[in-house]
Tab-separated table of C-alpha atoms in Angstrom:
chain	number	residue	atom	x	y	z
A	1	MET	CA	163.921	74.491	119.348
A	2	GLU	CA	160.826	71.894	119.269
A	3	LEU	CA	158.752	72.324	122.470
A	4	GLU	CA	157.489	68.572	123.629
A	5	LYS	CA	153.529	68.053	123.445
A	6	LYS	CA	151.998	67.335	126.702
A	7	ASN	CA	148.719	65.374	127.319
A	8	PHE	CA	146.502	67.500	129.785
A	9	GLU	CA	143.593	64.710	129.659
A	10	LEU	CA	141.866	64.012	132.825
A	11	LEU	CA	142.814	60.334	132.511
A	12	PRO	CA	145.708	59.417	130.470
A	13	ASP	CA	145.328	55.967	128.246
A	14	ALA	CA	147.680	54.387	130.204
A	15	GLN	CA	145.486	54.650	133.179
A	16	LYS	CA	142.534	53.460	131.844
A	17	ASN	CA	142.695	50.273	133.427
A	18	TRP	CA	141.615	49.396	137.293
A	19	GLN	CA	142.483	45.683	138.963
A	20	ASN	CA	144.490	44.986	135.578
A	21	ARG	CA	141.820	45.124	133.057
A	22	PRO	CA	139.889	48.051	131.495
A	23	GLU	CA	136.471	49.295	133.090
A	24	TRP	CA	133.889	51.386	131.466
A	25	PHE	CA	133.625	53.929	133.896
A	26	PHE	CA	137.280	54.908	133.048
A	27	ASN	CA	136.043	55.738	129.279
A	28	ARG	CA	134.490	59.094	128.834
A	29	ALA	CA	132.253	57.991	126.065
A	30	HIS	CA	130.412	56.050	128.747
A	31	THR	CA	130.408	58.359	131.686
A	32	ASP	CA	129.525	61.400	130.009
A	33	THR	CA	125.962	59.914	129.415
A	34	TYR	CA	125.403	57.799	133.017
A	35	GLU	CA	122.939	60.642	134.259
A	36	LEU	CA	121.070	60.493	130.761
A	37	TRP	CA	120.838	56.846	131.361
A	38	TYR	CA	118.890	57.219	134.793
A	39	GLU	CA	116.544	59.825	133.304
A	40	GLY	CA	115.279	57.711	130.618
A	41	ARG	CA	114.508	54.353	130.634
A	42	TYR	CA	115.684	53.318	133.927
A	43	LYS	CA	113.865	55.884	135.799
A	44	ARG	CA	111.087	53.302	136.965
A	45	ALA	CA	113.442	50.854	138.315
A	46	GLU	CA	115.282	53.787	139.870
A	47	VAL	CA	112.369	54.831	142.036
A	48	TRP	CA	111.726	51.181	143.194
A	49	GLN	CA	115.361	50.626	144.095
A	50	LYS	CA	115.473	53.570	146.310
A	51	LYS	CA	112.088	52.485	147.966
A	52	VAL	CA	113.804	49.078	148.842
A	53	MET	CA	117.032	50.688	150.214
A	54	GLU	CA	115.111	53.286	151.997
A	55	GLN	CA	113.133	50.264	153.927
A	56	LEU	CA	116.319	48.124	154.635
A	57	VAL	CA	118.684	50.902	155.902
A	58	SER	CA	115.796	53.128	157.559
A	59	LYS	CA	115.088	50.368	159.765
A	60	ASP	CA	118.621	50.914	161.605
A	61	LYS	CA	117.884	54.141	163.729
A	62	ARG	CA	121.525	54.578	164.697
A	63	VAL	CA	122.463	55.633	161.074
A	64	LYS	CA	122.840	59.202	160.403
A	65	THR	CA	125.855	59.241	158.378
A	66	LEU	CA	126.980	57.259	155.566
A	67	LEU	CA	129.619	56.624	153.179
A	68	GLU	CA	128.849	55.644	149.644
A	69	PHE	CA	131.424	53.941	147.859
A	70	GLY	CA	131.339	53.778	143.987
A	71	CYS	CA	128.934	56.759	143.959
A	72	GLY	CA	129.654	57.568	140.338
A	73	THR	CA	127.876	60.873	139.592
A	74	THR	CA	126.205	61.021	143.240
A	75	ARG	CA	122.967	59.743	141.992
A	76	PHE	CA	122.244	57.732	145.017
A	77	THR	CA	124.463	59.809	147.246
A	78	ARG	CA	122.303	63.228	146.461
A	79	TRP	CA	119.338	60.726	147.752
A	80	TRP	CA	120.215	59.722	151.016
A	81	LYS	CA	119.630	63.137	152.734
A	82	GLU	CA	115.785	62.706	151.821
A	83	ILE	CA	115.842	59.890	154.299
A	84	GLY	CA	117.519	61.647	156.629
A	85	ILE	CA	121.017	60.676	156.195
A	86	LYS	CA	124.415	62.865	155.758
A	87	ALA	CA	126.008	61.168	152.919
A	88	THR	CA	129.826	61.251	151.526
A	89	GLY	CA	130.791	59.875	148.275
A	90	GLY	CA	133.783	58.018	147.095
A	91	ASP	CA	135.080	56.630	143.929
A	92	ILE	CA	137.778	55.594	141.852
A	93	SER	CA	136.760	57.279	138.911
A	94	PRO	CA	137.799	60.573	138.395
A	95	LEU	CA	135.519	61.109	135.063
A	96	MET	CA	132.747	60.097	137.268
A	97	LEU	CA	133.915	62.430	140.050
A	98	SER	CA	134.431	65.333	137.653
A	99	GLN	CA	130.559	65.195	137.440
A	100	ALA	CA	129.804	64.820	140.665
A	101	VAL	CA	131.496	67.619	142.113
A	102	HIS	CA	129.072	69.913	140.004
A	103	LEU	CA	125.907	67.842	141.082
A	104	PHE	CA	126.549	66.742	144.860
A	105	ASP	CA	127.214	69.681	147.673
A	106	GLY	CA	128.725	67.162	149.941
A	107	ASP	CA	132.057	65.874	150.543
A	108	LEU	CA	133.711	63.476	147.479
A	109	VAL	CA	136.972	61.593	147.585
A	110	MET	CA	138.999	59.290	144.918
A	111	ALA	CA	139.991	56.065	146.477
A	112	ASP	CA	139.807	52.614	145.835
A	113	SER	CA	137.387	50.556	147.906
A	114	HIS	CA	139.670	47.840	148.354
A	115	HIS	CA	142.057	50.549	150.869
A	116	MET	CA	139.436	53.001	152.264
A	117	PRO	CA	141.088	56.170	153.350
A	118	PHE	CA	139.335	56.766	156.452
A	119	LYS	CA	139.654	55.684	160.445
A	120	ASP	CA	137.711	53.063	161.796
A	121	HIS	CA	134.102	53.794	162.523
A	122	THR	CA	134.147	57.107	160.530
A	123	PHE	CA	130.741	56.712	159.243
A	124	ASP	CA	127.711	55.115	160.605
A	125	SER	CA	127.285	53.060	157.735
A	126	LEU	CA	128.597	52.240	154.208
A	127	ALA	CA	126.480	51.535	150.795
A	128	PHE	CA	127.394	50.069	147.588
A	129	ILE	CA	124.703	50.676	144.836
A	130	THR	CA	125.400	48.796	141.737
A	131	THR	CA	129.190	48.833	142.352
A	132	PHE	CA	129.940	45.801	144.566
A	133	GLU	CA	129.633	43.794	141.105
A	134	TYR	CA	133.121	45.033	140.054
A	135	TYR	CA	135.129	44.275	143.003
A	136	LYS	CA	137.704	41.307	142.413
A	137	ASP	CA	138.201	41.138	145.984
A	138	PRO	CA	134.759	41.407	147.322
A	139	VAL	CA	135.680	39.896	150.703
A	140	LYS	CA	138.453	42.457	151.676
A	141	VAL	CA	136.034	45.064	150.216
A	142	ILE	CA	133.782	43.935	153.194
A	143	ARG	CA	136.111	43.760	156.125
A	144	GLU	CA	137.307	47.602	155.083
A	145	SER	CA	133.452	48.491	155.054
A	146	ALA	CA	133.013	46.987	158.408
A	147	ARG	CA	136.009	48.670	159.702
A	148	VAL	CA	135.164	52.139	158.296
A	149	ALA	CA	131.267	51.653	159.087
A	150	LYS	CA	130.153	51.238	162.752
A	151	TYR	CA	126.600	49.894	162.458
A	152	GLY	CA	125.983	48.582	159.235
A	153	ILE	CA	126.751	47.848	155.601
A	154	ALA	CA	123.927	48.316	152.838
A	155	MET	CA	124.259	46.858	149.072
A	156	GLY	CA	122.034	46.989	146.459
A	157	MET	CA	123.093	45.308	143.229
A	158	MET	CA	122.015	43.441	139.982
A	159	ASN	CA	120.405	40.076	140.739
A	160	ARG	CA	121.820	37.038	139.048
A	161	ASN	CA	118.492	35.473	139.216
A	162	SER	CA	117.004	37.911	136.265
A	163	PRO	CA	116.447	37.044	132.693
A	164	LYS	CA	118.420	40.227	131.884
A	165	VAL	CA	121.325	38.835	132.912
A	166	LEU	CA	121.178	36.210	130.012
A	167	ARG	CA	120.191	38.937	127.889
A	168	ARG	CA	123.280	41.495	128.828
A	169	ARG	CA	125.907	38.635	128.183
A	170	VAL	CA	124.045	37.906	124.490
A	171	GLN	CA	124.603	41.954	123.785
A	172	GLN	CA	128.048	41.566	124.760
A	173	VAL	CA	129.054	38.823	122.332
A	174	PHE	CA	127.782	40.907	119.849
A	175	GLY	CA	129.741	43.966	121.236
A	176	LYS	CA	127.177	46.003	122.942
A	177	ASN	CA	126.447	46.599	126.454
A	178	PRO	CA	130.052	47.043	127.448
A	179	PHE	CA	128.363	47.786	131.334
A	180	TYR	CA	128.800	44.683	132.514
A	181	VAL	CA	131.683	42.780	130.773
A	182	THR	CA	133.569	42.839	134.175
A	183	ALA	CA	130.666	42.122	136.478
A	184	THR	CA	130.223	39.403	138.258
A	185	PHE	CA	126.273	39.147	139.283
A	186	TYR	CA	125.190	37.833	142.528
A	187	THR	CA	121.964	35.946	144.376
A	188	PRO	CA	121.279	36.957	147.855
A	189	ALA	CA	122.338	33.654	148.814
A	190	MET	CA	126.035	34.010	146.952
A	191	LEU	CA	126.358	37.378	148.636
A	192	ILE	CA	125.504	36.362	152.017
A	193	LYS	CA	128.255	33.411	151.518
A	194	ILE	CA	130.876	36.289	151.112
A	195	ILE	CA	129.741	38.209	153.866
A	196	GLU	CA	129.982	35.142	156.377
A	197	GLU	CA	133.280	34.295	155.013
A	198	ALA	CA	134.325	38.254	155.459
A	199	LEU	CA	132.768	38.876	158.703
A	200	GLU	CA	133.450	35.737	160.513
A	201	GLY	CA	133.769	36.020	164.322
A	202	ARG	CA	131.235	39.059	164.164
A	203	ASP	CA	127.547	39.403	165.800
A	204	TYR	CA	125.150	40.747	162.670
A	205	THR	CA	121.859	39.909	161.145
A	206	ILE	CA	121.051	40.394	157.486
A	207	GLU	CA	117.841	41.600	155.720
A	208	TRP	CA	117.317	41.889	152.146
A	209	SER	CA	114.317	42.173	149.403
A	210	CYS	CA	114.260	42.113	145.681
A	211	THR	CA	112.458	44.109	143.142
A	212	GLY	CA	112.805	44.774	139.242
A	213	LEU	CA	109.884	42.803	138.516
A	214	PRO	CA	107.573	43.315	135.496
A	215	LYS	CA	104.947	46.270	135.723
A	216	TRP	CA	102.031	43.370	135.099
A	217	PHE	CA	103.561	41.463	138.075
A	218	PRO	CA	100.996	41.594	140.841
A	219	VAL	CA	103.441	42.930	143.438
A	220	GLN	CA	106.687	45.195	142.415
A	221	GLN	CA	108.644	43.912	145.759
A	222	TRP	CA	108.879	40.773	147.378
A	223	SER	CA	111.267	38.123	149.597
A	224	VAL	CA	111.965	35.796	146.811
A	225	PRO	CA	115.287	35.825	145.298
A	226	TYR	CA	114.095	36.338	141.741
A	227	GLY	CA	114.042	40.066	140.050
A	228	ASP	CA	116.350	42.593	138.284
A	229	PHE	CA	117.640	44.200	141.583
A	230	PHE	CA	117.842	43.431	145.443
A	231	GLY	CA	118.925	45.350	148.329
A	232	LEU	CA	120.568	43.987	151.382
A	233	TYR	CA	121.601	45.320	154.691
A	234	VAL	CA	124.131	43.918	157.361
A	235	LYS	CA	123.022	44.947	160.653
A	236	LEU	CA	126.288	45.088	163.208
A	237	ASN	CA	124.855	43.953	166.553
A	238	ASP	CA	128.221	44.071	168.136
A	239	VAL	CA	129.155	47.747	168.767
A	240	ASP	CA	128.018	50.064	171.597
């Protein structure tokens, strides 16, 4: 009798799509090198991104717990405790989480950010770091965030107002740089419009700041909508 051969891969070929399209974070060739990317040429950028996010989130003294969705290998999720915030990580990719479980000593959940498996106000805040660009229904994700997070929503993402966006698109034409093929790049103003639609009727304030400027530039962070990265924090005011 011939035995049927089974496929015990972590992610079968038939499940390597999300939102009806292929995504790089379901491809092991890319996820296995994700941590190395941060340790290389991206290291300086990461330092400034963390400075921006710390400034924005730390101003809201109510935030003691945080859920980071799209946590990946928990690069940022591990860092939140350094500024006194207890973090939980969530991601849709089992490939990312298979690494995260060995790097992060906190709680992890595999779930879709459009349908967060948490009760209302489970966390003080919710964060998206370079992941919000991949959501096909950003309004729904923000509404879910405002449901699960009681006090605020933190977002850090690649800025549309950056010469690197054009470079990335050119690279894609030649079959390189697969990481941003399905990404939607926003400016602070574009993102604020989406937030206004999602949180209509809510009382909130927004603060943002840009970084990712050249080394030779006089400043490395400013409140002008130009730079490779911007951080934004939505402070929800209509809660006890």
